[in-house]
mmCIF file with all atom_site columns, C-alpha atoms in Angstrom:
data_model
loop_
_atom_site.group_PDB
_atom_site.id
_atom_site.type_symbol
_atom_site.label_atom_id
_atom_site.label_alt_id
_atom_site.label_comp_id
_atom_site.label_asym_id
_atom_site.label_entity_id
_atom_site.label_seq_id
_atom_site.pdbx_PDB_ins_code
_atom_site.Cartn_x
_atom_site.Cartn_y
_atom_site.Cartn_z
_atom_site.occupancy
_atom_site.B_iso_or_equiv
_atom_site.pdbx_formal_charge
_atom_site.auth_seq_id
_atom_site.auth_comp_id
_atom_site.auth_asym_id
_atom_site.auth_atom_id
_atom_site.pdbx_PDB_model_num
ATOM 1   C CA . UNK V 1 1   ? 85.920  -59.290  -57.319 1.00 61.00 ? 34  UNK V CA 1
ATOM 2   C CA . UNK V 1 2   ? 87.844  -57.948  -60.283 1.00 66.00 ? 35  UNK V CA 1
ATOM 3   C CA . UNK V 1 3   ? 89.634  -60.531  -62.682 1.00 80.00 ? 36  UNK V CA 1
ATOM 4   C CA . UNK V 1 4   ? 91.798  -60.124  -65.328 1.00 85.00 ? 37  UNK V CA 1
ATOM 5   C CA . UNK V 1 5   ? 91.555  -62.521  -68.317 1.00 95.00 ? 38  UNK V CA 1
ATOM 6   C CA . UNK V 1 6   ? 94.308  -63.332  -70.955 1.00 96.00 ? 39  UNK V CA 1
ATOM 7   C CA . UNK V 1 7   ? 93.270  -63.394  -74.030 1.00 96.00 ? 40  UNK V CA 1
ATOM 8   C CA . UNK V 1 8   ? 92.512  -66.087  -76.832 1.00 97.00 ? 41  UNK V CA 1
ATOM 9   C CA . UNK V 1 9   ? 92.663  -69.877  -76.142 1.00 97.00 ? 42  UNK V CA 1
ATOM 10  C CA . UNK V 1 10  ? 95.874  -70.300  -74.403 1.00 98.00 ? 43  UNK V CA 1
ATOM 11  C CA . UNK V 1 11  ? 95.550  -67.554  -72.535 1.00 97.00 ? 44  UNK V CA 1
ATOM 12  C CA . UNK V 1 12  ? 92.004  -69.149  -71.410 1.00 97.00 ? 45  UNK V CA 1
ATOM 13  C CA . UNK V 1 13  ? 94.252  -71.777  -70.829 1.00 98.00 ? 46  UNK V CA 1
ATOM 14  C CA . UNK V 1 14  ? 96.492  -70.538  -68.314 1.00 98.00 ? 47  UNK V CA 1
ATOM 15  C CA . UNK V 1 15  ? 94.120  -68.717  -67.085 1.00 97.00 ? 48  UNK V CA 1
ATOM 16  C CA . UNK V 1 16  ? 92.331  -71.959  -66.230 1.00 98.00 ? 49  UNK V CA 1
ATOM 17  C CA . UNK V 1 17  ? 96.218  -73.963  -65.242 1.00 98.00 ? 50  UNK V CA 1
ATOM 18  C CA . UNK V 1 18  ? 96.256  -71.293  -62.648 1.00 97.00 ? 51  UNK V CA 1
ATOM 19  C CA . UNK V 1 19  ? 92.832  -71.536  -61.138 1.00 97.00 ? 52  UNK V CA 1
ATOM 20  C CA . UNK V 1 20  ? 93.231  -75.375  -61.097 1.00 98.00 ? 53  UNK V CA 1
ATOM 21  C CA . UNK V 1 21  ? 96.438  -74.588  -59.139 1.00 98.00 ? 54  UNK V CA 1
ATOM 22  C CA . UNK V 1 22  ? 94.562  -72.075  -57.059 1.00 97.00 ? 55  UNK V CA 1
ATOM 23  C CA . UNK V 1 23  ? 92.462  -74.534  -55.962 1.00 97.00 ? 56  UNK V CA 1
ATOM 24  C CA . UNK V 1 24  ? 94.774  -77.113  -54.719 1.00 98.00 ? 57  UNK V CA 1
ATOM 25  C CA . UNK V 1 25  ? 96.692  -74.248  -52.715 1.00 97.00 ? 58  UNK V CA 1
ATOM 26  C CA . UNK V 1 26  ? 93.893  -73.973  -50.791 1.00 97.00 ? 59  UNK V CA 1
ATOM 27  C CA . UNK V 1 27  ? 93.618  -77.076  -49.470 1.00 97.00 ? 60  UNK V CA 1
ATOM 28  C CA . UNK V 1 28  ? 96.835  -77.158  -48.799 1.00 97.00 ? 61  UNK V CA 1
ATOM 29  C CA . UNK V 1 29  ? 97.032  -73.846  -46.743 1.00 97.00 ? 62  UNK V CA 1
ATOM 30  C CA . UNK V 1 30  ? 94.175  -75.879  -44.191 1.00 96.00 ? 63  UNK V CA 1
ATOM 31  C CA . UNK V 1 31  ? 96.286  -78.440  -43.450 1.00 97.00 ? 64  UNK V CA 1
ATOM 32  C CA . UNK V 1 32  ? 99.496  -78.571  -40.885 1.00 96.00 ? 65  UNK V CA 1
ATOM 33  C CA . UNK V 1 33  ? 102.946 -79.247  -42.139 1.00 96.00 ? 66  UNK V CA 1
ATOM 34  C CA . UNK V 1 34  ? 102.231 -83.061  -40.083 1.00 95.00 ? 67  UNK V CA 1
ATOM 35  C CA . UNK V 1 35  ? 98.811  -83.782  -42.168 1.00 95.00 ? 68  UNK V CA 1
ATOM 36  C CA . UNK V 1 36  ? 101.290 -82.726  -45.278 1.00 96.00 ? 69  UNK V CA 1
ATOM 37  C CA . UNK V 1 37  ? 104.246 -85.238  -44.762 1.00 95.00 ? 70  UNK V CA 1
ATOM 38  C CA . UNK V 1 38  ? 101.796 -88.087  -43.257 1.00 95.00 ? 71  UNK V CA 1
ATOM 39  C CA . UNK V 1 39  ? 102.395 -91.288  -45.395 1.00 93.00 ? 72  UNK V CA 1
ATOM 40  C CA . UNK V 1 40  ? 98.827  -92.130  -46.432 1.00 92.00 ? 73  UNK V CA 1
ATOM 41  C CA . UNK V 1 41  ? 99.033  -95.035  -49.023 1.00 89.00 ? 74  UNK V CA 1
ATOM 42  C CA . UNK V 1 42  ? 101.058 -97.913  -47.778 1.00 84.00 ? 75  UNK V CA 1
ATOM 43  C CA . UNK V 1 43  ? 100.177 -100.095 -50.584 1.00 85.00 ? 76  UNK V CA 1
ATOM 44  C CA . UNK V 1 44  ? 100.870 -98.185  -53.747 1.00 86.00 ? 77  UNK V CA 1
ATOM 45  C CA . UNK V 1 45  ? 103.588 -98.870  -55.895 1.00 87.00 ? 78  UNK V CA 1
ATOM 46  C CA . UNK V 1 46  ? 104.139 -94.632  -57.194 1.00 89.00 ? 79  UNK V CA 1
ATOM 47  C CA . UNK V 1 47  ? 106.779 -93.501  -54.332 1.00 85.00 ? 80  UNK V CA 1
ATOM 48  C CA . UNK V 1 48  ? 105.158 -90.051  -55.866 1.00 84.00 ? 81  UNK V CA 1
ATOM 49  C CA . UNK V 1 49  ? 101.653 -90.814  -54.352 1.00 89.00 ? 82  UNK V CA 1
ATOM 50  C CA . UNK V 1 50  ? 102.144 -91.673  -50.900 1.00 92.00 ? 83  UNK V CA 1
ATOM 51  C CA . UNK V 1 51  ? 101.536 -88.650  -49.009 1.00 95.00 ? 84  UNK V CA 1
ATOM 52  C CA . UNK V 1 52  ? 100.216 -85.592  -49.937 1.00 97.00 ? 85  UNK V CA 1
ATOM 53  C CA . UNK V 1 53  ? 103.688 -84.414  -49.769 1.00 97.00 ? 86  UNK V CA 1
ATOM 54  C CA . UNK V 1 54  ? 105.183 -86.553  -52.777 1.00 96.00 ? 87  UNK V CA 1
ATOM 55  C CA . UNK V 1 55  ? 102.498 -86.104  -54.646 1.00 97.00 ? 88  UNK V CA 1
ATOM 56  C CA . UNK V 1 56  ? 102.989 -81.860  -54.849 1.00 97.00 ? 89  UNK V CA 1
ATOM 57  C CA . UNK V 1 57  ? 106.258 -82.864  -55.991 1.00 96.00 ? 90  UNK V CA 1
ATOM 58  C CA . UNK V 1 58  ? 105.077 -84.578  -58.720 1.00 96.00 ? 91  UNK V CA 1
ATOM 59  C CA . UNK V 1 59  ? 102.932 -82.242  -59.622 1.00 97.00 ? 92  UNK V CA 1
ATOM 60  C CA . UNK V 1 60  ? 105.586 -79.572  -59.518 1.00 97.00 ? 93  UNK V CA 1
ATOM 61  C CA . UNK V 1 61  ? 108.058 -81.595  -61.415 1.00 96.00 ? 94  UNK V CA 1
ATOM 62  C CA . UNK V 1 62  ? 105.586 -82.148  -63.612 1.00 96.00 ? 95  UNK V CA 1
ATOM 63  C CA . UNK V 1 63  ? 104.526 -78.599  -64.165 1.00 97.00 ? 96  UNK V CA 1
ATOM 64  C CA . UNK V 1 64  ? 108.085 -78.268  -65.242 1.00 97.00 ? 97  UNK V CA 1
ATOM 65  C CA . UNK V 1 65  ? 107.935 -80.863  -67.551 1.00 97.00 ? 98  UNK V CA 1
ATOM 66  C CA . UNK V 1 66  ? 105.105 -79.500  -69.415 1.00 98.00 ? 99  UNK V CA 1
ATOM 67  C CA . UNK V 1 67  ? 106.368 -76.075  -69.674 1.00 97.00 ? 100 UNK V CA 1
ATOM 68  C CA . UNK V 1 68  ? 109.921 -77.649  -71.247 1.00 97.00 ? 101 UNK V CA 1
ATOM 69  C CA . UNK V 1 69  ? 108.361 -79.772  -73.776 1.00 97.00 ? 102 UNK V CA 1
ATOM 70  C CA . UNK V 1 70  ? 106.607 -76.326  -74.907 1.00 97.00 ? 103 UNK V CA 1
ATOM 71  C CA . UNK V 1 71  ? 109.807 -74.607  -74.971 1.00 97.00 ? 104 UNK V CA 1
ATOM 72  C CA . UNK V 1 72  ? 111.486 -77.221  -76.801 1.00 96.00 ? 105 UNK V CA 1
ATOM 73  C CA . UNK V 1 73  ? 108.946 -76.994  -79.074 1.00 96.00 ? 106 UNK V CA 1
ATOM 74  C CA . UNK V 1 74  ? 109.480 -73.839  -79.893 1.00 94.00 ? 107 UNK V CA 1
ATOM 75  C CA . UNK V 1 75  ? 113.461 -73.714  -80.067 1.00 93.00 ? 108 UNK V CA 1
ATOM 76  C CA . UNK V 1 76  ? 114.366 -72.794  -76.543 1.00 92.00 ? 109 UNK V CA 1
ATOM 77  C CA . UNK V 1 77  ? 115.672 -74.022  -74.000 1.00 90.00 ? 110 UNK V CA 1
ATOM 78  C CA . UNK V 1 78  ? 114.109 -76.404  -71.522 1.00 89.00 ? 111 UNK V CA 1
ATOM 79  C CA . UNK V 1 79  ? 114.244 -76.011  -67.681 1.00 87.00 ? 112 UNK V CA 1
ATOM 80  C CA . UNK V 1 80  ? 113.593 -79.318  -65.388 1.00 89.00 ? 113 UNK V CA 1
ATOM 81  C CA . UNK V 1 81  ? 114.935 -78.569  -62.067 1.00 91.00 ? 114 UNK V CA 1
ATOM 82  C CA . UNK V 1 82  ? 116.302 -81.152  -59.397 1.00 91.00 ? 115 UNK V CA 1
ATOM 83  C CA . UNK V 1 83  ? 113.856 -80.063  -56.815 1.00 93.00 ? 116 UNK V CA 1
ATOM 84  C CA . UNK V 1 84  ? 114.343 -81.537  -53.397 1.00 91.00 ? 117 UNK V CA 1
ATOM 85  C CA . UNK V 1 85  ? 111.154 -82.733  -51.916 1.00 91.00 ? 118 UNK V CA 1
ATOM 86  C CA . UNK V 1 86  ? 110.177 -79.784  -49.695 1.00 91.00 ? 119 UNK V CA 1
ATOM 87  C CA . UNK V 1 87  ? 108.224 -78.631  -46.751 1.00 95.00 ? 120 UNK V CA 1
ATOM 88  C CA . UNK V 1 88  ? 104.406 -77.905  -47.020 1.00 96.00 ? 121 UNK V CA 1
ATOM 89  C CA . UNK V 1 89  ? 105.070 -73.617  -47.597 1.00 96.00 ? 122 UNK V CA 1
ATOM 90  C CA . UNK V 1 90  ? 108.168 -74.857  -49.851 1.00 96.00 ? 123 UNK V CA 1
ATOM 91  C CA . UNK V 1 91  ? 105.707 -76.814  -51.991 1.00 95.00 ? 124 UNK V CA 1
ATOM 92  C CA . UNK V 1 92  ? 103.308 -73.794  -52.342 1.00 96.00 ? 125 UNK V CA 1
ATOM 93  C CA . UNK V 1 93  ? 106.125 -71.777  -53.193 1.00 96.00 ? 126 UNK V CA 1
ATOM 94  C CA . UNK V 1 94  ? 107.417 -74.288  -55.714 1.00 96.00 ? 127 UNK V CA 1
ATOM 95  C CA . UNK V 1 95  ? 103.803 -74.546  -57.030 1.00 96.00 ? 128 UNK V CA 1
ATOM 96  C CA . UNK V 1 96  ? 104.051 -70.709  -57.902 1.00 97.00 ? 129 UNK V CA 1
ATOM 97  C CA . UNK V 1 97  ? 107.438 -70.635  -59.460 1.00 96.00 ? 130 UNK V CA 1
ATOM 98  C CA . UNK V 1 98  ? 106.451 -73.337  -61.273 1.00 97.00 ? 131 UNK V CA 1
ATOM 99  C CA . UNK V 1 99  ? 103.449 -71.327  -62.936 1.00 97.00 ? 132 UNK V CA 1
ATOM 100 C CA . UNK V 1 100 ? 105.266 -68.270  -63.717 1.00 97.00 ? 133 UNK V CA 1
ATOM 101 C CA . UNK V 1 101 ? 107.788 -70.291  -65.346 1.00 97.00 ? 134 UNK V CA 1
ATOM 102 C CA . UNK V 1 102 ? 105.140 -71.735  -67.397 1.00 97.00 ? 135 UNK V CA 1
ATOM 103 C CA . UNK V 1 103 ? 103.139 -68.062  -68.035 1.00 97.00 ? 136 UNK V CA 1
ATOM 104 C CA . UNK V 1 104 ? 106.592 -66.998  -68.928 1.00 97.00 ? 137 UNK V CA 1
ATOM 105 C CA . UNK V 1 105 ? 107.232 -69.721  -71.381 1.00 97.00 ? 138 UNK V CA 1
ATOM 106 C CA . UNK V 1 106 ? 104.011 -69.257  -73.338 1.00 97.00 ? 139 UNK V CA 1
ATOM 107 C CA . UNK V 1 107 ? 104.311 -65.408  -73.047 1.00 96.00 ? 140 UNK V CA 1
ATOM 108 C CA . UNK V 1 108 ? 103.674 -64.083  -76.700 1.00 96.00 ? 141 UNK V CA 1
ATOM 109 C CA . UNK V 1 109 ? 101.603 -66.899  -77.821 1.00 97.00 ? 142 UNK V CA 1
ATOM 110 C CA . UNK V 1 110 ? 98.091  -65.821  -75.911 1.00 97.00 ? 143 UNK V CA 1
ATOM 111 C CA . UNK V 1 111 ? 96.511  -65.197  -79.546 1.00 96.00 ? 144 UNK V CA 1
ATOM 112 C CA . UNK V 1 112 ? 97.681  -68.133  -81.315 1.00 96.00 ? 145 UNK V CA 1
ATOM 113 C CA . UNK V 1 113 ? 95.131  -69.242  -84.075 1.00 96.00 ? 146 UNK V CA 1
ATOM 114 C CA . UNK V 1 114 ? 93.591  -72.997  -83.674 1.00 96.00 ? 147 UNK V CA 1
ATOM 115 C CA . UNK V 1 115 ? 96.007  -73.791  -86.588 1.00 97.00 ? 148 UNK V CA 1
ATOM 116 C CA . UNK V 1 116 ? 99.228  -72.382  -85.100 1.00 97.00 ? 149 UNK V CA 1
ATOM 117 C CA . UNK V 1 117 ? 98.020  -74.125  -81.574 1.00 97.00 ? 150 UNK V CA 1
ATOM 118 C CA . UNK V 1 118 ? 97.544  -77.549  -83.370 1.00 96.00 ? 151 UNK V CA 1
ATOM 119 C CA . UNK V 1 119 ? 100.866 -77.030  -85.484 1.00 97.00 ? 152 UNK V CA 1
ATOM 120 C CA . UNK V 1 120 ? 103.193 -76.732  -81.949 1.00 96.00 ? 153 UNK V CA 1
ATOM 121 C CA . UNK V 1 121 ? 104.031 -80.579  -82.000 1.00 96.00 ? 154 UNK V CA 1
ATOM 122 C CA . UNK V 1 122 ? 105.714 -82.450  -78.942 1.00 96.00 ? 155 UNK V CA 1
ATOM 123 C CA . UNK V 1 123 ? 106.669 -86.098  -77.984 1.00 94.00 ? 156 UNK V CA 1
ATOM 124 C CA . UNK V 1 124 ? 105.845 -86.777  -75.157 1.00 94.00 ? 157 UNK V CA 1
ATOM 125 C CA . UNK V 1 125 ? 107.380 -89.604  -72.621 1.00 90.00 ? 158 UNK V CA 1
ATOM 126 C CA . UNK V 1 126 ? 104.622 -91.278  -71.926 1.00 89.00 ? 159 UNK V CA 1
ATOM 127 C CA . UNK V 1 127 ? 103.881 -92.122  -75.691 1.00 85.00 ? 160 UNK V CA 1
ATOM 128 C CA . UNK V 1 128 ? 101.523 -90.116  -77.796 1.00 88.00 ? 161 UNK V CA 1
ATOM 129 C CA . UNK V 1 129 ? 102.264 -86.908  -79.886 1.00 95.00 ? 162 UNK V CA 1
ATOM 130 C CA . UNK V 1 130 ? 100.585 -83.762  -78.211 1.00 96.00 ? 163 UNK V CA 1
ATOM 131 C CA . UNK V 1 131 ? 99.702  -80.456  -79.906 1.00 97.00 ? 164 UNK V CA 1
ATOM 132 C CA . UNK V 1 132 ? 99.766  -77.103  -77.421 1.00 98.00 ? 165 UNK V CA 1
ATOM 133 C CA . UNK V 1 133 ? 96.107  -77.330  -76.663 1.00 97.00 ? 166 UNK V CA 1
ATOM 134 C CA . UNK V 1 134 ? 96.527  -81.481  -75.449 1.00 97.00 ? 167 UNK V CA 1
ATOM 135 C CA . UNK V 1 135 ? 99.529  -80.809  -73.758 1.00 98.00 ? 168 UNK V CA 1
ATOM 136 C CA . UNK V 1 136 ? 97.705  -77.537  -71.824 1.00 98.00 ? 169 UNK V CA 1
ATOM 137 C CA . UNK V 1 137 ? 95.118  -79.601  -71.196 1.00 98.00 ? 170 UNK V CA 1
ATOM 138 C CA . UNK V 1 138 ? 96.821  -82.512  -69.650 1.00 97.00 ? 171 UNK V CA 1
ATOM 139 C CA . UNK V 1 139 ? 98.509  -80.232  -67.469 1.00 98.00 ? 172 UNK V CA 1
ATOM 140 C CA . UNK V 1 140 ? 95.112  -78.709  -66.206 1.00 98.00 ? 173 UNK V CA 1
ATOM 141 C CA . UNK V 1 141 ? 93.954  -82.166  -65.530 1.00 98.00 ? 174 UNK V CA 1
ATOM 142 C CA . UNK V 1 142 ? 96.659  -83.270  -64.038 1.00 98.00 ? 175 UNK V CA 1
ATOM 143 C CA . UNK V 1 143 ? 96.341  -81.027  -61.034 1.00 98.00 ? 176 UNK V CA 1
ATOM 144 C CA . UNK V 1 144 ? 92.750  -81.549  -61.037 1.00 98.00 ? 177 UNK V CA 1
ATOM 145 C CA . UNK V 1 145 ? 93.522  -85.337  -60.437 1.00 97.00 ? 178 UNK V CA 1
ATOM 146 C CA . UNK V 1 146 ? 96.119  -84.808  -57.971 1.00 97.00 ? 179 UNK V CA 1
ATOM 147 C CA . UNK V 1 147 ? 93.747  -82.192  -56.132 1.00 98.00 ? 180 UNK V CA 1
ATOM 148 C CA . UNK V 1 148 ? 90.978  -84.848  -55.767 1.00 97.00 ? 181 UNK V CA 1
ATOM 149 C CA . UNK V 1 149 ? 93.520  -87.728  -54.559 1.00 95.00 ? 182 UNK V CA 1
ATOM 150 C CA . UNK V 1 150 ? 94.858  -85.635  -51.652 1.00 96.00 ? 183 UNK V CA 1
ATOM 151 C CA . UNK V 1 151 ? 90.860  -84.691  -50.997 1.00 96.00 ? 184 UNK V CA 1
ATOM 152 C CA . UNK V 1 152 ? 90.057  -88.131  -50.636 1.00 94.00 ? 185 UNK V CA 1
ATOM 153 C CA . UNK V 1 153 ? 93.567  -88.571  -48.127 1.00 94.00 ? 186 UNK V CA 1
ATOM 154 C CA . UNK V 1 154 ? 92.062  -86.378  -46.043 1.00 94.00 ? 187 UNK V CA 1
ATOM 155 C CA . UNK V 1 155 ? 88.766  -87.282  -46.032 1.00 92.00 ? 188 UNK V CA 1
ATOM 156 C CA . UNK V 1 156 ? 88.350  -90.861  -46.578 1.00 87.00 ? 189 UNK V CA 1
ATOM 157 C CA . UNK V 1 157 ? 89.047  -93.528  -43.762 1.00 84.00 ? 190 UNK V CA 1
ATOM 158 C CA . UNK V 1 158 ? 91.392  -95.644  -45.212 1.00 80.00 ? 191 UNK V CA 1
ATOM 159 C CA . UNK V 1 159 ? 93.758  -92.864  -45.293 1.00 83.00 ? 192 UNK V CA 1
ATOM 160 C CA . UNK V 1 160 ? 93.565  -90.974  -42.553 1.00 74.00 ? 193 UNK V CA 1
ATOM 161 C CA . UNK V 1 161 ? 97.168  -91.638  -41.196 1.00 64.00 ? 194 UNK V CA 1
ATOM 162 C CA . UNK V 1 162 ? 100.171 -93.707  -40.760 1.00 58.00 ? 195 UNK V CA 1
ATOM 163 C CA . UNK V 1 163 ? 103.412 -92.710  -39.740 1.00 52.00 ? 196 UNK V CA 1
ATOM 164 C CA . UNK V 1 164 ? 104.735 -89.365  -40.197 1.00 46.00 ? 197 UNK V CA 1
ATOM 165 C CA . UNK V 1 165 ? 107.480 -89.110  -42.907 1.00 43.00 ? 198 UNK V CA 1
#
């Protein structure tokens, strides 16, 4: 198998958003559109965690929302669309969109130094400050997260099914 890497450390980066995504994608491509909209946690109180279905949405939406405060960041202009919450090949199809937006925003800034990374500044919503490599970061682990939550929906009692959607 033949791979091509970007190069420096947000290249390794995106390189590493994308395999994270990757990964997820393929769990979702061995499920049926049913297993995808099934409501599987009745008792949470995040309406964007209660079926493997909300939950790509958030992670698309989110995906978006990293990607803008990076623009923003840089001077240009921000892009948060109002996505409706979509069908199980929708959602993979979001979830690629969604990356290429993001390659496309950082496009140019591979090579950064460690000094130029840690100078890109944003505010976040949720509170702290992040520099480029945090905010990269969080992104990465944010799918990760989301990838082991809809593992455990479909393999852990408790959640194997309610009512469809």
């Amino acid at each position: 198998m033949t791979r091509t890497f970007r190069k420096g450390g947000v290249g390794a980066m995106m390189d590493e958003y994308e395999r994270a995504v990757a990964d997820l994608e393929a769990i979702l491509r061995r499920i049926t559109d049913d297993e995808f909209e099934l409501v599987r946690d009745l008792e949470t109180k995040d309406e964007g965690c209660r079926s493997i279905q909300t939950i790509l949405h958030h992670v698309v939406r989110a995906g978006y929302g990293y990607a803008s405060y990076i623009r923003e960041a840089h001077g240009d202009k921000p892009n948060r669309p109002d996505l409706p919450l979509g069908k199980r090949l929708e959602c993979l199809e979001q979830l690629e969109v969604m990356l290429a937006f993001t390659a496309a925003t950082l496009e140019g800034k591979w090579e950064l130094t460690d000094e130029q990374i840690m100078a890109v500044k944003m505010h976040v919503r949720w509170g702290p400050v992040y520099d480029l490599e945090q905010l990269l970061e969080h992104a990465i682990v944010h799918v990760l997260r989301h990838r082991r939550q809809i593992e455990r929906f479909l393999t852990e009692p408790q959640f194997a099914g309610r009512t469809a959607r």
